């Protein structure tokens, strides 16, 4: 460590959580002690804005309090990063603040407004189309009927792979839910006592994928939804397997009566040809009577070794 450089963590009780500058200075001081890059922090902010904006848009809000929005974006960034490092148990968000998102006296969030303008119309369209989709019969969600046996088998394999991936993701989320701390107000920054110990484990961090959740309830809901989706995929696989069997049987019944007779005639011709060819073969005893052993002929042609 360079001389004079310290890894001290500020006291969160001395930080005004409603001041964006003070709050983010505290966050950056903590993040500097973690084995993460500035790119990952930027990815976390982008993802946090998306998550918070979707949450508020689903509530039907068109404008929100700027202080509320930025505070909860920062809290989401914190949880995304510490969830990624599996350190959220000892490092919960250090403040509890109650804010009214509808109080616009402090100004509105331009970030949320821009996100809603760019995503709102498409999001409303998707939401409107998803409502009847969820009530539609299951047959509308099934894959197209395969036209050949090979196509049906390929579709069944792909559906099985998708179901396995969903099952693994549901298992991961269930583990998160089971391991969630009963009291998330335990010692703060206890996991940062020796930050160097985490470097080998987290040296290959992947980009945030949106599968990091901010509460036990969200993790549980996500696991339940994935379970339902996995069950639906399993039903789809069974349906495809039945189609594979039906396609195979249909292909076996596709021969007409004339074609079956042609196949039978070909089989009879093969049998008669086999019998005819076997009757024309010379008998072994005749061959032995006509052709003398080669050793005898050779001994007569060669000169004798004795006078």
Tab-separated table of C-alpha atoms in Angstrom:
chain	number	residue	atom	x	y	z
A	1	UNK	CA	0.000	0.000	0.000
A	2	UNK	CA	1.270	3.465	-0.860
A	3	UNK	CA	2.425	5.588	2.072
A	4	UNK	CA	-0.230	7.865	3.460
A	5	UNK	CA	-3.104	6.015	1.725
A	6	UNK	CA	-5.828	4.779	4.076
A	7	UNK	CA	-8.924	2.693	3.591
A	8	UNK	CA	-11.047	4.386	6.226
A	9	UNK	CA	-14.801	4.313	5.774
A	10	UNK	CA	-16.763	7.491	6.556
A	11	UNK	CA	-19.330	7.452	9.316
A	12	UNK	CA	-22.754	7.260	7.635
A	13	UNK	CA	-24.429	8.893	10.629
A	14	UNK	CA	-22.502	12.068	9.812
A	15	UNK	CA	-23.698	12.125	6.203
A	16	UNK	CA	-26.887	13.859	5.088
A	17	UNK	CA	-28.626	11.131	3.058
A	18	UNK	CA	-30.832	13.663	1.253
A	19	UNK	CA	-27.834	15.557	-0.117
A	20	UNK	CA	-26.864	13.914	-3.433
A	21	UNK	CA	-23.275	15.185	-3.237
A	22	UNK	CA	-22.675	14.044	0.354
A	23	UNK	CA	-24.414	10.728	-0.220
A	24	UNK	CA	-22.426	9.924	-3.370
A	25	UNK	CA	-19.122	10.939	-1.816
A	26	UNK	CA	-19.815	8.394	0.897
A	27	UNK	CA	-20.753	5.740	-1.682
A	28	UNK	CA	-17.620	6.360	-3.756
A	29	UNK	CA	-15.424	6.124	-0.668
A	30	UNK	CA	-16.909	2.707	0.049
A	31	UNK	CA	-16.756	1.514	-3.569
A	32	UNK	CA	-13.069	2.422	-3.826
A	33	UNK	CA	-12.352	-0.327	-1.301
A	34	UNK	CA	-14.081	-2.958	-3.446
A	35	UNK	CA	-12.579	-4.970	-6.323
A	36	UNK	CA	-14.833	-3.346	-8.923
A	37	UNK	CA	-14.166	-1.123	-11.904
A	38	UNK	CA	-15.665	2.226	-12.799
A	39	UNK	CA	-17.371	0.530	-15.749
A	40	UNK	CA	-19.228	-1.790	-13.395
A	41	UNK	CA	-20.364	1.165	-11.315
A	42	UNK	CA	-21.674	2.878	-14.443
A	43	UNK	CA	-23.475	-0.302	-15.452
A	44	UNK	CA	-25.015	-0.438	-11.994
A	45	UNK	CA	-26.349	3.120	-12.352
A	46	UNK	CA	-27.807	2.390	-15.785
A	47	UNK	CA	-29.513	-0.709	-14.439
A	48	UNK	CA	-30.732	1.120	-11.320
A	49	UNK	CA	-32.337	3.870	-13.422
A	50	UNK	CA	-34.055	1.240	-15.529
A	51	UNK	CA	-35.353	-0.716	-12.521
A	52	UNK	CA	-36.638	2.346	-10.674
A	53	UNK	CA	-38.195	3.858	-13.798
A	54	UNK	CA	-40.018	0.636	-14.625
A	55	UNK	CA	-41.274	0.393	-11.052
A	56	UNK	CA	-42.622	3.953	-11.082
A	57	UNK	CA	-44.077	3.655	-14.588
A	58	UNK	CA	-45.981	0.529	-13.544
A	59	UNK	CA	-47.578	2.620	-10.797
A	60	UNK	CA	-48.844	5.013	-13.488
A	61	UNK	CA	-46.629	7.954	-12.491
A	62	UNK	CA	-45.663	10.466	-15.162
A	63	UNK	CA	-43.459	12.659	-12.938
A	64	UNK	CA	-41.763	12.000	-9.616
A	65	UNK	CA	-39.946	13.950	-6.964
A	66	UNK	CA	-36.319	14.382	-8.087
A	67	UNK	CA	-34.984	13.851	-4.542
A	68	UNK	CA	-36.997	10.655	-4.207
A	69	UNK	CA	-35.860	9.316	-7.573
A	70	UNK	CA	-32.126	9.997	-7.128
A	71	UNK	CA	-32.137	8.680	-3.565
A	72	UNK	CA	-33.682	5.371	-4.604
A	73	UNK	CA	-31.443	5.088	-7.665
A	74	UNK	CA	-28.405	5.377	-5.380
A	75	UNK	CA	-29.864	2.804	-2.987
A	76	UNK	CA	-30.421	0.442	-5.918
A	77	UNK	CA	-26.848	0.949	-7.143
A	78	UNK	CA	-25.599	0.039	-3.674
A	79	UNK	CA	-27.652	-3.144	-3.499
A	80	UNK	CA	-26.779	-4.210	-7.041
A	81	UNK	CA	-23.047	-3.948	-6.387
A	82	UNK	CA	-23.040	-5.586	-2.959
A	83	UNK	CA	-25.394	-8.313	-4.170
A	84	UNK	CA	-22.943	-8.966	-6.989
A	85	UNK	CA	-20.152	-9.379	-4.439
A	86	UNK	CA	-22.361	-11.422	-2.063
A	87	UNK	CA	-21.612	-8.873	0.657
A	88	UNK	CA	-25.029	-7.297	1.179
A	89	UNK	CA	-25.589	-9.207	4.429
A	90	UNK	CA	-22.904	-7.226	6.258
A	91	UNK	CA	-23.272	-4.064	4.193
A	92	UNK	CA	-26.915	-2.982	3.993
A	93	UNK	CA	-27.954	0.421	2.723
A	94	UNK	CA	-26.999	2.641	5.668
A	95	UNK	CA	-30.026	4.975	5.737
A	96	UNK	CA	-33.773	4.717	6.115
A	97	UNK	CA	-35.561	7.724	4.666
A	98	UNK	CA	-39.256	8.189	3.953
A	99	UNK	CA	-39.953	10.300	0.873
A	100	UNK	CA	-43.102	11.037	-1.097
A	101	UNK	CA	-42.625	10.415	-4.796
A	102	UNK	CA	-45.675	12.577	-5.559
A	103	UNK	CA	-44.310	15.655	-3.774
A	104	UNK	CA	-43.168	17.750	-6.731
A	105	UNK	CA	-42.409	20.884	-4.713
A	106	UNK	CA	-38.683	20.049	-4.811
A	107	UNK	CA	-38.720	19.568	-8.565
A	108	UNK	CA	-39.324	16.657	-10.905
A	109	UNK	CA	-36.812	14.122	-12.134
A	110	UNK	CA	-35.728	14.839	-15.694
A	111	UNK	CA	-34.010	11.428	-15.821
A	112	UNK	CA	-37.281	9.617	-15.176
A	113	UNK	CA	-39.159	11.864	-17.598
A	114	UNK	CA	-36.658	11.170	-20.383
A	115	UNK	CA	-36.777	7.437	-19.686
A	116	UNK	CA	-40.585	7.442	-19.747
A	117	UNK	CA	-40.675	9.382	-23.016
A	118	UNK	CA	-38.262	6.962	-24.674
A	119	UNK	CA	-39.682	3.759	-23.182
A	120	UNK	CA	-43.205	4.698	-22.187
A	121	UNK	CA	-45.044	4.239	-25.507
A	122	UNK	CA	-43.385	0.910	-26.245
A	123	UNK	CA	-43.842	-0.164	-22.635
A	124	UNK	CA	-47.559	0.704	-22.728
A	125	UNK	CA	-47.939	-1.188	-25.985
A	126	UNK	CA	-46.202	-4.225	-24.549
A	127	UNK	CA	-48.268	-4.027	-21.389
A	128	UNK	CA	-51.497	-3.735	-23.348
A	129	UNK	CA	-50.632	-6.695	-25.501
A	130	UNK	CA	-49.441	-8.783	-22.569
A	131	UNK	CA	-52.771	-8.599	-20.723
A	132	UNK	CA	-54.833	-10.542	-23.266
A	133	UNK	CA	-51.865	-12.771	-23.891
A	134	UNK	CA	-51.899	-13.970	-20.291
A	135	UNK	CA	-55.606	-14.800	-20.619
A	136	UNK	CA	-55.265	-16.497	-24.001
A	137	UNK	CA	-55.605	-20.274	-24.344
A	138	UNK	CA	-52.448	-22.255	-23.907
A	139	UNK	CA	-52.533	-23.420	-27.539
A	140	UNK	CA	-51.592	-19.896	-28.655
A	141	UNK	CA	-48.349	-20.112	-26.659
A	142	UNK	CA	-47.249	-23.413	-28.132
A	143	UNK	CA	-44.596	-23.756	-30.791
A	144	UNK	CA	-45.613	-24.416	-34.414
A	145	UNK	CA	-46.535	-27.974	-35.310
A	146	UNK	CA	-43.440	-29.744	-36.705
A	147	UNK	CA	-43.702	-30.900	-40.298
A	148	UNK	CA	-41.098	-33.659	-40.140
A	149	UNK	CA	-39.811	-36.098	-37.560
A	150	UNK	CA	-36.354	-34.473	-37.561
A	151	UNK	CA	-37.885	-31.030	-37.018
A	152	UNK	CA	-40.011	-32.313	-34.144
A	153	UNK	CA	-37.022	-33.926	-32.438
A	154	UNK	CA	-34.979	-30.715	-32.833
A	155	UNK	CA	-37.791	-28.618	-31.337
A	156	UNK	CA	-38.070	-31.023	-28.411
A	157	UNK	CA	-34.323	-30.775	-27.700
A	158	UNK	CA	-34.396	-26.961	-27.805
A	159	UNK	CA	-37.416	-26.803	-25.497
A	160	UNK	CA	-35.713	-29.162	-23.041
A	161	UNK	CA	-32.585	-26.958	-22.999
A	162	UNK	CA	-34.679	-23.852	-22.283
A	163	UNK	CA	-36.500	-25.637	-19.476
A	164	UNK	CA	-33.199	-26.738	-17.914
A	165	UNK	CA	-31.873	-23.165	-17.992
A	166	UNK	CA	-35.015	-21.866	-16.294
A	167	UNK	CA	-34.787	-24.597	-13.666
A	168	UNK	CA	-31.185	-23.643	-12.852
A	169	UNK	CA	-32.077	-19.947	-12.590
A	170	UNK	CA	-35.011	-20.732	-10.307
A	171	UNK	CA	-32.719	-22.854	-8.129
A	172	UNK	CA	-30.231	-19.962	-7.864
A	173	UNK	CA	-32.954	-17.521	-6.814
A	174	UNK	CA	-34.349	-19.946	-4.263
A	175	UNK	CA	-30.887	-20.207	-2.720
A	176	UNK	CA	-30.758	-16.403	-2.492
A	177	UNK	CA	-34.144	-16.376	-0.777
A	178	UNK	CA	-33.119	-19.083	1.713
A	179	UNK	CA	-29.853	-17.337	2.588
A	180	UNK	CA	-31.375	-13.867	2.986
A	181	UNK	CA	-30.584	-12.466	6.443
A	182	UNK	CA	-33.412	-12.294	8.925
A	183	UNK	CA	-32.142	-8.932	10.139
A	184	UNK	CA	-30.402	-6.906	7.447
A	185	UNK	CA	-29.302	-4.278	9.985
A	186	UNK	CA	-26.295	-6.233	11.191
A	187	UNK	CA	-22.775	-4.842	11.383
A	188	UNK	CA	-22.135	-2.373	8.608
A	189	UNK	CA	-19.065	-2.802	6.448
A	190	UNK	CA	-17.941	-5.794	8.461
A	191	UNK	CA	-17.119	-7.483	5.153
A	192	UNK	CA	-14.651	-4.752	4.217
A	193	UNK	CA	-12.135	-5.458	6.969
A	194	UNK	CA	-9.850	-7.185	4.503
A	195	UNK	CA	-10.925	-6.155	0.988
A	196	UNK	CA	-7.836	-7.750	-0.602
A	197	UNK	CA	-9.160	-11.181	0.368
A	198	UNK	CA	-11.957	-10.773	-2.166
A	199	UNK	CA	-9.770	-9.896	-5.158
A	200	UNK	CA	-9.107	-13.428	-6.475
A	201	UNK	CA	-12.763	-14.385	-6.227
A	202	UNK	CA	-14.176	-11.327	-7.966
A	203	UNK	CA	-11.429	-10.610	-10.474
A	204	UNK	CA	-13.592	-11.840	-13.354
A	205	UNK	CA	-16.854	-10.007	-12.678
A	206	UNK	CA	-19.430	-10.185	-15.445
A	207	UNK	CA	-21.679	-7.251	-16.439
A	208	UNK	CA	-24.846	-6.807	-14.455
A	209	UNK	CA	-27.638	-8.815	-16.047
A	210	UNK	CA	-30.647	-7.470	-14.178
A	211	UNK	CA	-31.010	-10.658	-12.085
A	212	UNK	CA	-29.836	-8.922	-8.898
A	213	UNK	CA	-32.738	-8.175	-6.565
A	214	UNK	CA	-33.174	-5.647	-3.834
A	215	UNK	CA	-35.281	-7.538	-1.327
A	216	UNK	CA	-36.206	-11.005	-0.174
A	217	UNK	CA	-39.740	-10.556	-1.519
A	218	UNK	CA	-38.470	-9.716	-5.002
A	219	UNK	CA	-36.149	-12.719	-5.043
A	220	UNK	CA	-38.977	-14.989	-3.918
A	221	UNK	CA	-41.374	-13.604	-6.530
A	222	UNK	CA	-38.791	-14.025	-9.258
A	223	UNK	CA	-38.140	-17.629	-8.225
A	224	UNK	CA	-41.880	-18.356	-8.270
A	225	UNK	CA	-42.303	-16.804	-11.715
A	226	UNK	CA	-39.393	-18.800	-13.077
A	227	UNK	CA	-40.878	-21.970	-11.587
A	228	UNK	CA	-44.141	-21.273	-13.395
A	229	UNK	CA	-42.309	-20.589	-16.634
A	230	UNK	CA	-40.287	-23.787	-16.205
A	231	UNK	CA	-43.489	-25.778	-15.648
A	232	UNK	CA	-44.960	-24.234	-18.791
A	233	UNK	CA	-41.858	-25.247	-20.736
A	234	UNK	CA	-42.175	-28.788	-19.396
A	235	UNK	CA	-45.760	-28.928	-20.662
A	236	UNK	CA	-44.555	-27.615	-24.005
A	237	UNK	CA	-41.939	-30.387	-24.138
A	238	UNK	CA	-44.585	-33.024	-23.446
A	239	UNK	CA	-46.746	-31.551	-26.188
A	240	UNK	CA	-43.861	-31.634	-28.669
A	241	UNK	CA	-43.006	-35.202	-27.665
A	242	UNK	CA	-46.580	-36.235	-28.426
A	243	UNK	CA	-46.293	-34.519	-31.789
A	244	UNK	CA	-43.062	-36.407	-32.453
A	245	UNK	CA	-44.838	-39.702	-31.806
A	246	UNK	CA	-47.803	-38.700	-33.981
A	247	UNK	CA	-45.508	-37.593	-36.801
A	248	UNK	CA	-43.581	-40.864	-36.642
A	249	UNK	CA	-46.773	-42.907	-36.796
A	250	UNK	CA	-48.122	-40.823	-39.670
A	251	UNK	CA	-44.917	-41.371	-41.623
A	252	UNK	CA	-45.221	-45.145	-41.108
A	253	UNK	CA	-48.816	-45.067	-42.402
A	254	UNK	CA	-47.933	-42.918	-45.426
A	255	UNK	CA	-47.276	-45.948	-47.726
A	256	UNK	CA	-50.265	-46.718	-49.974
A	257	UNK	CA	-51.553	-50.229	-50.685
A	258	UNK	CA	-49.872	-50.281	-54.152
A	259	UNK	CA	-46.559	-49.250	-52.672
A	260	UNK	CA	-46.830	-51.997	-50.088
A	261	UNK	CA	-47.462	-54.546	-52.856
A	262	UNK	CA	-44.492	-53.181	-54.797
A	263	UNK	CA	-42.338	-53.594	-51.734
A	264	UNK	CA	-43.632	-57.150	-51.292
A	265	UNK	CA	-42.923	-57.975	-54.953
A	266	UNK	CA	-39.396	-56.641	-54.628
A	267	UNK	CA	-38.904	-58.846	-51.599
A	268	UNK	CA	-40.186	-61.900	-53.509
A	269	UNK	CA	-37.913	-61.138	-56.475
A	270	UNK	CA	-34.930	-60.914	-54.166
A	271	UNK	CA	-35.831	-64.290	-52.679
A	272	UNK	CA	-36.214	-65.990	-56.088
A	273	UNK	CA	-32.948	-64.522	-57.344
A	274	UNK	CA	-31.204	-65.835	-54.262
A	275	UNK	CA	-32.596	-69.343	-54.813
A	276	UNK	CA	-31.735	-69.340	-58.562
A	277	UNK	CA	-28.177	-68.204	-58.040
A	278	UNK	CA	-27.608	-70.828	-55.385
A	279	UNK	CA	-28.817	-73.624	-57.725
A	280	UNK	CA	-26.323	-72.629	-60.443
A	281	UNK	CA	-23.300	-72.847	-58.209
A	282	UNK	CA	-20.962	-75.889	-58.930
A	283	UNK	CA	-21.022	-78.575	-56.323
A	284	UNK	CA	-17.942	-78.912	-54.131
A	285	UNK	CA	-17.363	-82.617	-55.067
A	286	UNK	CA	-17.174	-81.842	-58.815
A	287	UNK	CA	-14.640	-79.129	-58.242
A	288	UNK	CA	-12.487	-81.475	-56.244
A	289	UNK	CA	-12.606	-84.141	-59.013
A	290	UNK	CA	-11.606	-81.823	-61.870
A	291	UNK	CA	-9.034	-79.613	-60.245
A	292	UNK	CA	-6.074	-81.468	-58.660
A	293	UNK	CA	-4.326	-79.913	-55.664
A	294	UNK	CA	-1.923	-77.141	-56.632
A	295	UNK	CA	0.886	-78.693	-54.618
A	296	UNK	CA	0.946	-81.767	-56.889
A	297	UNK	CA	1.157	-79.743	-60.103
A	298	UNK	CA	3.947	-77.627	-58.758
A	299	UNK	CA	6.018	-80.666	-57.716
A	300	UNK	CA	5.853	-82.143	-61.263
A	301	UNK	CA	7.031	-78.947	-62.996
A	302	UNK	CA	10.000	-78.304	-60.750
A	303	UNK	CA	13.275	-80.296	-61.422
A	304	UNK	CA	14.090	-82.998	-58.964
A	305	UNK	CA	16.782	-82.261	-56.454
A	306	UNK	CA	18.151	-85.836	-56.588
A	307	UNK	CA	19.719	-87.509	-59.730
